[in-house]
Coordinates of C-alpha atoms and ligand atoms in Angstrom, one line a residue:
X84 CA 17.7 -6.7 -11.4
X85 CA 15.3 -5.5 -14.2
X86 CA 11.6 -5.6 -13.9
X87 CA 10.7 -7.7 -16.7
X88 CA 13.1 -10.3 -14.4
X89 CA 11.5 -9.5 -11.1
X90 CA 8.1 -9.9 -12.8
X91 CA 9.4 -13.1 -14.3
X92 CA 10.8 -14.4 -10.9
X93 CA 7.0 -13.5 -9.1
X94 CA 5.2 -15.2 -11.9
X95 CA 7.0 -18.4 -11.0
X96 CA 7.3 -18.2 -7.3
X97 CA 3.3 -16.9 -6.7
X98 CA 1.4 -18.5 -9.2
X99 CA -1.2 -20.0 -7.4
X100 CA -1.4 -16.5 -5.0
X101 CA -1.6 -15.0 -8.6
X102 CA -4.3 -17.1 -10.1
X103 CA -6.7 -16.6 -7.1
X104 CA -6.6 -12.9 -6.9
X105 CA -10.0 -11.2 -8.2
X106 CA -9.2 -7.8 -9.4
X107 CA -11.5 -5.4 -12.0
X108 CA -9.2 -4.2 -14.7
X109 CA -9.5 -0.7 -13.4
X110 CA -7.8 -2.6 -10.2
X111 CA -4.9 -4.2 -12.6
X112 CA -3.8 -0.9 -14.5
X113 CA -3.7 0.5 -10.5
X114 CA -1.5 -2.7 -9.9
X115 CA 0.8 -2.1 -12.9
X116 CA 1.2 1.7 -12.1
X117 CA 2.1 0.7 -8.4
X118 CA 4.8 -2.1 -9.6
X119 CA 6.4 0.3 -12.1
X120 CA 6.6 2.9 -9.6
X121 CA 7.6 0.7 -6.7
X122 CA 10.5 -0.4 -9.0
X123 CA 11.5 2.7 -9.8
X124 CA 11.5 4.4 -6.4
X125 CA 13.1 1.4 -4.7
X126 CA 16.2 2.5 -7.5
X127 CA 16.0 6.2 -6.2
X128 CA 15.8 5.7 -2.8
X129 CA 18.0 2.7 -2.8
X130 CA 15.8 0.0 -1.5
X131 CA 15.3 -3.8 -2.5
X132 CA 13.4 -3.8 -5.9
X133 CA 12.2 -7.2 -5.5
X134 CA 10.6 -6.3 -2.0
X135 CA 9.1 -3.6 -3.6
X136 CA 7.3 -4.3 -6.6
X137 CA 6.2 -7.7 -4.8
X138 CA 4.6 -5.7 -2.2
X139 CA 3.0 -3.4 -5.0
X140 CA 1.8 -7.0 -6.5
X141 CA -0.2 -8.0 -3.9
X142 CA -1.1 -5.0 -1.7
X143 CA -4.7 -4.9 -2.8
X144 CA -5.4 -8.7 -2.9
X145 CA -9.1 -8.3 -0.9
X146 CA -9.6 -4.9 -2.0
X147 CA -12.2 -6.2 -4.0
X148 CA -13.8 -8.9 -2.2
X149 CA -16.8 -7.8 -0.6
X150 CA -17.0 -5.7 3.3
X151 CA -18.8 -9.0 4.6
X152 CA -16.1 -11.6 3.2
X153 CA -12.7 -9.0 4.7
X154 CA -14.7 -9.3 7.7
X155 CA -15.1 -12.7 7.8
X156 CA -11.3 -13.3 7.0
X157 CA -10.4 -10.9 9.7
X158 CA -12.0 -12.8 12.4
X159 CA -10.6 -16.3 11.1
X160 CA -7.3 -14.6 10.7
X161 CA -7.8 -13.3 14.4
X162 CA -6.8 -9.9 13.3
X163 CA -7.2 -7.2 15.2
X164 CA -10.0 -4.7 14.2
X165 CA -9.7 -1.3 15.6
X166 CA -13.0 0.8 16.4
X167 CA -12.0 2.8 12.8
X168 CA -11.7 -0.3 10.8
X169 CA -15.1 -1.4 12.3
X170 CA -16.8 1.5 10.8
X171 CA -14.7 1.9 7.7
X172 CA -13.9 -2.3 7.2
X173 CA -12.3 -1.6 3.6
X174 CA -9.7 0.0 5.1
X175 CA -8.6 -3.4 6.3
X176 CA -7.9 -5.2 3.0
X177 CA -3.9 -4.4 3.5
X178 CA -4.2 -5.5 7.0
X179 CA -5.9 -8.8 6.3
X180 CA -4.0 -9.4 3.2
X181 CA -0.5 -9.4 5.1
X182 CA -2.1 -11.7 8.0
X183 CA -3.6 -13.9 5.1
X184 CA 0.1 -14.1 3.4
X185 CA 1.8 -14.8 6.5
X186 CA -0.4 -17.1 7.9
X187 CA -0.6 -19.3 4.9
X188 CA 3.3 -19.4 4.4
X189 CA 3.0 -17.1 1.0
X190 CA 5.0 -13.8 2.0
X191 CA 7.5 -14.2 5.1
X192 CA 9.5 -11.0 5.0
X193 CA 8.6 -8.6 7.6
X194 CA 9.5 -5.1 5.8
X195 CA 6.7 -6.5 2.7
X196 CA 3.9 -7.5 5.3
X197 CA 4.1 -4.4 7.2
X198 CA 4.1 -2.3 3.6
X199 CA 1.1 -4.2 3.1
X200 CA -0.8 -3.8 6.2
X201 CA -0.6 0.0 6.2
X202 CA -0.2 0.9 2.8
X203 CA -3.8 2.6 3.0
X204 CA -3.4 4.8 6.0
X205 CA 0.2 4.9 7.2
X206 CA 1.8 3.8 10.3
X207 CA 3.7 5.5 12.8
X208 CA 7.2 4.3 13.2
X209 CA 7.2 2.3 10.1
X210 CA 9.9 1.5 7.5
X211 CA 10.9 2.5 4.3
X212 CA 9.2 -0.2 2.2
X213 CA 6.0 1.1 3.8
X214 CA 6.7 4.7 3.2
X215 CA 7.2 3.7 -0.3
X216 CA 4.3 1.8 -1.1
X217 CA 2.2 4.7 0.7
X218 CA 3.3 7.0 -1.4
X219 CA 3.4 4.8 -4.3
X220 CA -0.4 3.6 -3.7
X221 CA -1.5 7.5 -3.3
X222 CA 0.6 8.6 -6.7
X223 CA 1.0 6.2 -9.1
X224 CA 0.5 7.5 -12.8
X225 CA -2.9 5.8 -13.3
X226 CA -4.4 7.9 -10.3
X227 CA -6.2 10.6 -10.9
X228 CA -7.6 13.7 -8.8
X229 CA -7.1 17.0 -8.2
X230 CA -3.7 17.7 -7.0
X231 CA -2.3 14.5 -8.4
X232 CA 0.2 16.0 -10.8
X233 CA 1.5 18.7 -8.4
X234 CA 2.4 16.1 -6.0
X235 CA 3.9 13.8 -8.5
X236 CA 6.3 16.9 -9.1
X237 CA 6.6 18.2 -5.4
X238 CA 8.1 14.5 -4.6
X239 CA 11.0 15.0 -6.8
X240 CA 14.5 15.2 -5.8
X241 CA 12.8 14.7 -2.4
X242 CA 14.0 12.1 0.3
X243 CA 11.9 9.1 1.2
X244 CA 10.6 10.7 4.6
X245 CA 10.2 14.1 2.7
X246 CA 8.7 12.7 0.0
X247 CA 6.2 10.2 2.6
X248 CA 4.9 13.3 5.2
X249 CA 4.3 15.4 2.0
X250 CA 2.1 12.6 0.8
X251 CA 0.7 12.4 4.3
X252 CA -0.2 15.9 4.4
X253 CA -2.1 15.6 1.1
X254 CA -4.4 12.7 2.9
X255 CA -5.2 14.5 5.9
X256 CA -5.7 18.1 4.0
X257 CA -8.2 16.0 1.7
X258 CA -9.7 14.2 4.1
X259 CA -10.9 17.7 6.1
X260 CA -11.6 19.4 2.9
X261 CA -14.2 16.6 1.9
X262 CA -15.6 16.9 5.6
X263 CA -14.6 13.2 6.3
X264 CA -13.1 11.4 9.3
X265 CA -9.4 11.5 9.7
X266 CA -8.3 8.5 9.8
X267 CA -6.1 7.6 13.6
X268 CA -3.0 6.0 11.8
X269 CA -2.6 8.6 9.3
X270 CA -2.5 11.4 12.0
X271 CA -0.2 9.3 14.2
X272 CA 1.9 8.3 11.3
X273 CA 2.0 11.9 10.6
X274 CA 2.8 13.1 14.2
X275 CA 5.8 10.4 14.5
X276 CA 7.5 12.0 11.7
X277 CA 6.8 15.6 12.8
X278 CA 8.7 14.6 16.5
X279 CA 11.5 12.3 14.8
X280 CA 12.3 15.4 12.8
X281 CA 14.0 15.7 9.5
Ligands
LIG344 FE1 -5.4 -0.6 -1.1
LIG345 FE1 -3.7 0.3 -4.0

Protein backbone atom coordinates (compact mmCIF):
# COMPACT_ATOMS: atom_id res chain seq x y z
CA UNK A 1 0.00 0.00 0.00
CA UNK A 2 1.32 3.53 -0.75
CA UNK A 3 1.47 6.25 1.72
CA UNK A 4 -0.69 8.78 0.13
CA UNK A 5 -3.36 5.59 0.63
CA UNK A 6 -2.38 4.76 4.17
CA UNK A 7 -2.61 8.53 4.95
CA UNK A 8 -5.91 8.50 3.06
CA UNK A 9 -7.30 5.46 4.97
CA UNK A 10 -6.11 7.24 8.63
CA UNK A 11 -7.73 10.45 7.61
CA UNK A 12 -11.03 8.57 7.38
CA UNK A 13 -10.81 6.14 10.12
CA UNK A 14 -9.28 8.87 12.99
CA UNK A 15 -10.82 11.95 12.23
CA UNK A 16 -12.14 12.88 15.31
CA UNK A 17 -8.61 11.46 17.15
CA UNK A 18 -7.19 13.85 14.38
CA UNK A 19 -9.11 16.94 14.91
CA UNK A 20 -8.42 16.97 18.69
CA UNK A 21 -4.76 16.64 18.64
CA UNK A 22 -2.91 20.04 19.66
CA UNK A 23 0.40 20.05 18.11
CA UNK A 24 2.94 23.34 17.31
CA UNK A 25 4.00 23.14 13.69
CA UNK A 26 7.46 22.44 14.81
CA UNK A 27 5.53 19.23 16.37
CA UNK A 28 3.80 18.49 12.79
CA UNK A 29 6.97 18.63 10.50
CA UNK A 30 8.40 16.04 13.44
CA UNK A 31 5.07 14.11 12.77
CA UNK A 32 5.49 14.09 8.96
CA UNK A 33 9.30 13.12 9.14
CA UNK A 34 8.35 10.16 11.61
CA UNK A 35 5.31 8.90 9.14
CA UNK A 36 7.62 9.09 6.13
CA UNK A 37 10.22 7.24 7.84
CA UNK A 38 8.02 4.80 9.60
CA UNK A 39 6.71 3.97 6.09
CA UNK A 40 9.82 3.49 4.69
CA UNK A 41 11.50 1.46 7.29
CA UNK A 42 8.40 -0.80 7.77
CA UNK A 43 9.38 -1.60 3.62
CA UNK A 44 13.07 -2.39 4.62
CA UNK A 45 12.58 -4.21 7.48
CA UNK A 46 9.53 -5.85 6.23
CA UNK A 47 6.98 -4.81 8.74
CA UNK A 48 3.19 -3.63 8.41
CA UNK A 49 3.21 -0.08 6.86
CA UNK A 50 -0.15 0.74 8.06
CA UNK A 51 0.92 -0.20 11.77
CA UNK A 52 3.64 1.88 11.33
CA UNK A 53 3.03 5.19 10.05
CA UNK A 54 -0.22 5.08 12.32
CA UNK A 55 1.85 4.67 15.29
CA UNK A 56 4.22 7.52 13.97
CA UNK A 57 0.62 9.54 13.59
CA UNK A 58 -0.24 9.52 16.94
CA UNK A 59 2.86 8.82 19.14
CA UNK A 60 3.19 12.33 20.45
CA UNK A 61 -0.59 13.05 20.91
CA UNK A 62 0.05 14.79 24.77
CA UNK A 63 3.45 15.71 24.02
CA UNK A 64 2.30 19.05 24.15
CA UNK A 65 -0.33 19.27 26.66
CA UNK A 66 0.94 20.68 29.66
CA UNK A 67 3.07 18.38 32.85
CA UNK A 68 -0.07 19.12 35.03
CA UNK A 69 -2.82 17.90 32.37
CA UNK A 70 -0.43 14.23 31.43
CA UNK A 71 -0.56 14.02 35.03
CA UNK A 72 -3.97 14.34 35.48
CA UNK A 73 -4.73 11.81 32.57
CA UNK A 74 -2.37 9.45 34.08
CA UNK A 75 -4.19 9.12 37.27
CA UNK A 76 -7.73 8.90 35.46
CA UNK A 77 -6.20 6.46 33.13
CA UNK A 78 -4.84 4.57 36.23
CA UNK A 79 -1.51 4.32 34.69
CA UNK A 80 1.19 3.35 36.32
CA UNK A 81 3.86 6.13 37.14
CA UNK A 82 7.27 4.92 37.88
CA UNK A 83 9.51 6.95 40.43
CA UNK A 84 11.46 8.33 36.90
CA UNK A 85 8.29 9.37 35.28
CA UNK A 86 7.42 11.22 38.59
CA UNK A 87 10.32 13.38 38.32
CA UNK A 88 10.63 13.50 34.57
CA UNK A 89 6.39 13.40 33.80
CA UNK A 90 6.91 14.31 29.98
CA UNK A 91 8.41 11.32 29.50
CA UNK A 92 4.95 9.78 29.94
CA UNK A 93 3.12 11.29 26.95
CA UNK A 94 3.63 7.83 24.89
CA UNK A 95 2.59 5.96 27.93
CA UNK A 96 -0.62 7.87 28.54
CA UNK A 97 -1.26 8.22 24.94
CA UNK A 98 -1.51 4.37 24.27
CA UNK A 99 -3.68 3.93 27.63
CA UNK A 100 -5.76 7.02 26.38
CA UNK A 101 -6.18 5.11 22.76
CA UNK A 102 -6.96 1.86 24.28
CA UNK A 103 -9.13 2.80 26.77
CA UNK A 104 -11.38 4.94 24.64
CA UNK A 105 -11.70 2.18 21.82
CA UNK A 106 -9.38 4.39 19.24
CA UNK A 107 -6.21 2.10 18.70
CA UNK A 108 -6.72 -1.81 19.66
CA UNK A 109 -3.59 -3.48 18.18
CA UNK A 110 -1.18 -4.41 20.74
CA UNK A 111 2.26 -4.15 18.62
CA UNK A 112 0.96 -0.02 17.90
CA UNK A 113 0.20 0.71 21.70
CA UNK A 114 3.26 -0.75 22.91
CA UNK A 115 5.38 1.39 20.04
CA UNK A 116 3.64 4.11 21.54
CA UNK A 117 4.09 3.69 25.08
CA UNK A 118 7.91 3.39 24.80
CA UNK A 119 8.78 5.16 21.90
CA UNK A 120 10.63 7.82 24.16
CA UNK A 121 12.87 5.55 26.14
CA UNK A 122 12.77 1.98 24.89
CA UNK A 123 11.61 -1.16 26.47
CA UNK A 124 13.25 -4.23 27.20
CA UNK A 125 11.84 -7.17 25.48
CA UNK A 126 9.83 -5.23 23.00
CA UNK A 127 8.85 -5.75 19.34
CA UNK A 128 9.73 -4.58 16.20
CA UNK A 129 7.12 -1.87 15.66
CA UNK A 130 8.58 -0.42 18.85
CA UNK A 131 12.22 -0.72 17.78
CA UNK A 132 11.13 1.08 14.79
CA UNK A 133 9.35 3.91 16.03
CA UNK A 134 12.40 4.35 18.57
CA UNK A 135 14.57 4.73 16.14
CA UNK A 136 12.33 6.53 13.93
CA UNK A 137 11.39 9.15 16.78
CA UNK A 138 15.37 9.67 17.58
CA UNK A 139 16.32 10.05 13.55
CA UNK A 140 13.85 11.31 11.48
CA UNK A 141 15.10 13.90 8.86
CA UNK A 142 13.60 16.92 10.62
CA UNK A 143 15.83 16.21 13.79
CA UNK A 144 18.66 17.91 14.26
CA UNK A 145 21.86 17.58 16.67
CA UNK A 146 25.07 16.74 16.66
CA UNK A 147 25.58 13.29 15.54
CA UNK A 148 22.38 13.15 13.70
CA UNK A 149 23.63 12.64 10.24
CA UNK A 150 26.29 9.99 11.18
CA UNK A 151 23.69 7.90 12.62
CA UNK A 152 21.27 8.32 9.91
CA UNK A 153 24.23 6.68 7.85
CA UNK A 154 25.53 4.21 10.49
CA UNK A 155 21.84 2.59 10.36
CA UNK A 156 22.08 1.64 6.80
CA UNK A 157 22.16 -1.77 5.43
CA UNK A 158 21.79 -2.47 9.29
CA UNK A 159 19.16 -4.96 10.71
CA UNK A 160 16.24 -3.69 12.86
CA UNK A 161 17.99 -4.83 16.24
CA UNK A 162 21.40 -3.51 14.86
CA UNK A 163 20.04 -0.59 13.77
CA UNK A 164 17.74 -0.15 17.45
CA UNK A 165 20.90 -0.79 20.10
CA UNK A 166 22.97 1.58 17.85
CA UNK A 167 20.29 4.12 18.37
CA UNK A 168 20.18 3.08 22.06
CA UNK A 169 23.79 3.65 22.47
CA UNK A 170 23.51 7.09 21.08
CA UNK A 171 20.81 7.94 23.97
CA UNK A 172 22.68 6.69 26.84
CA UNK A 173 26.28 8.09 25.41
CA UNK A 174 24.28 11.55 25.20
CA UNK A 175 22.57 11.38 28.10
CA UNK A 176 26.12 10.93 30.28
CA UNK A 177 27.88 13.40 28.18
CA UNK A 178 25.15 16.18 29.01
CA UNK A 179 25.66 15.01 32.83
CA UNK A 180 21.84 13.92 32.88
CA UNK A 181 20.04 11.01 34.46
CA UNK A 182 19.88 7.79 32.43
CA UNK A 183 16.83 6.99 31.99
CA UNK A 184 15.92 2.96 33.70
CA UNK A 185 14.10 1.70 30.49
CA UNK A 186 16.62 2.79 28.18
CA UNK A 187 19.44 0.97 30.10
CA UNK A 188 17.25 -2.13 30.51
CA UNK A 189 16.11 -2.00 26.99
CA UNK A 190 19.75 -1.77 26.21
CA UNK A 191 20.87 -4.64 28.53
CA UNK A 192 18.09 -7.14 27.08
CA UNK A 193 19.53 -6.78 23.76
CA UNK A 194 23.20 -7.07 24.91
CA UNK A 195 22.08 -10.80 26.64
CA UNK A 196 19.59 -11.88 23.72
CA UNK A 197 22.66 -11.39 21.48
CA UNK A 198 22.79 -10.73 17.85
FE1 LIG B 1 7.48 11.62 22.03
FE1 LIG C 1 8.24 12.06 18.68
Amino acid sequence: MQLTKILIRIDKEYEKLLSEMKISDKRKSHIVGCVEMSFALAQRYDLDPYKAVLAAKFHDYFREVDISEIIELAKNLNVTISDFELRFPRVLHGKVAATYFSANGYIEDSEILEAIEHHTLGEAGVGNLSKLLFIVDAIEKFRIYDGVEALRTEIEGKSLDEAYILVLKRTIIDMIRKNKILAPATIGAYNYMMEVGL
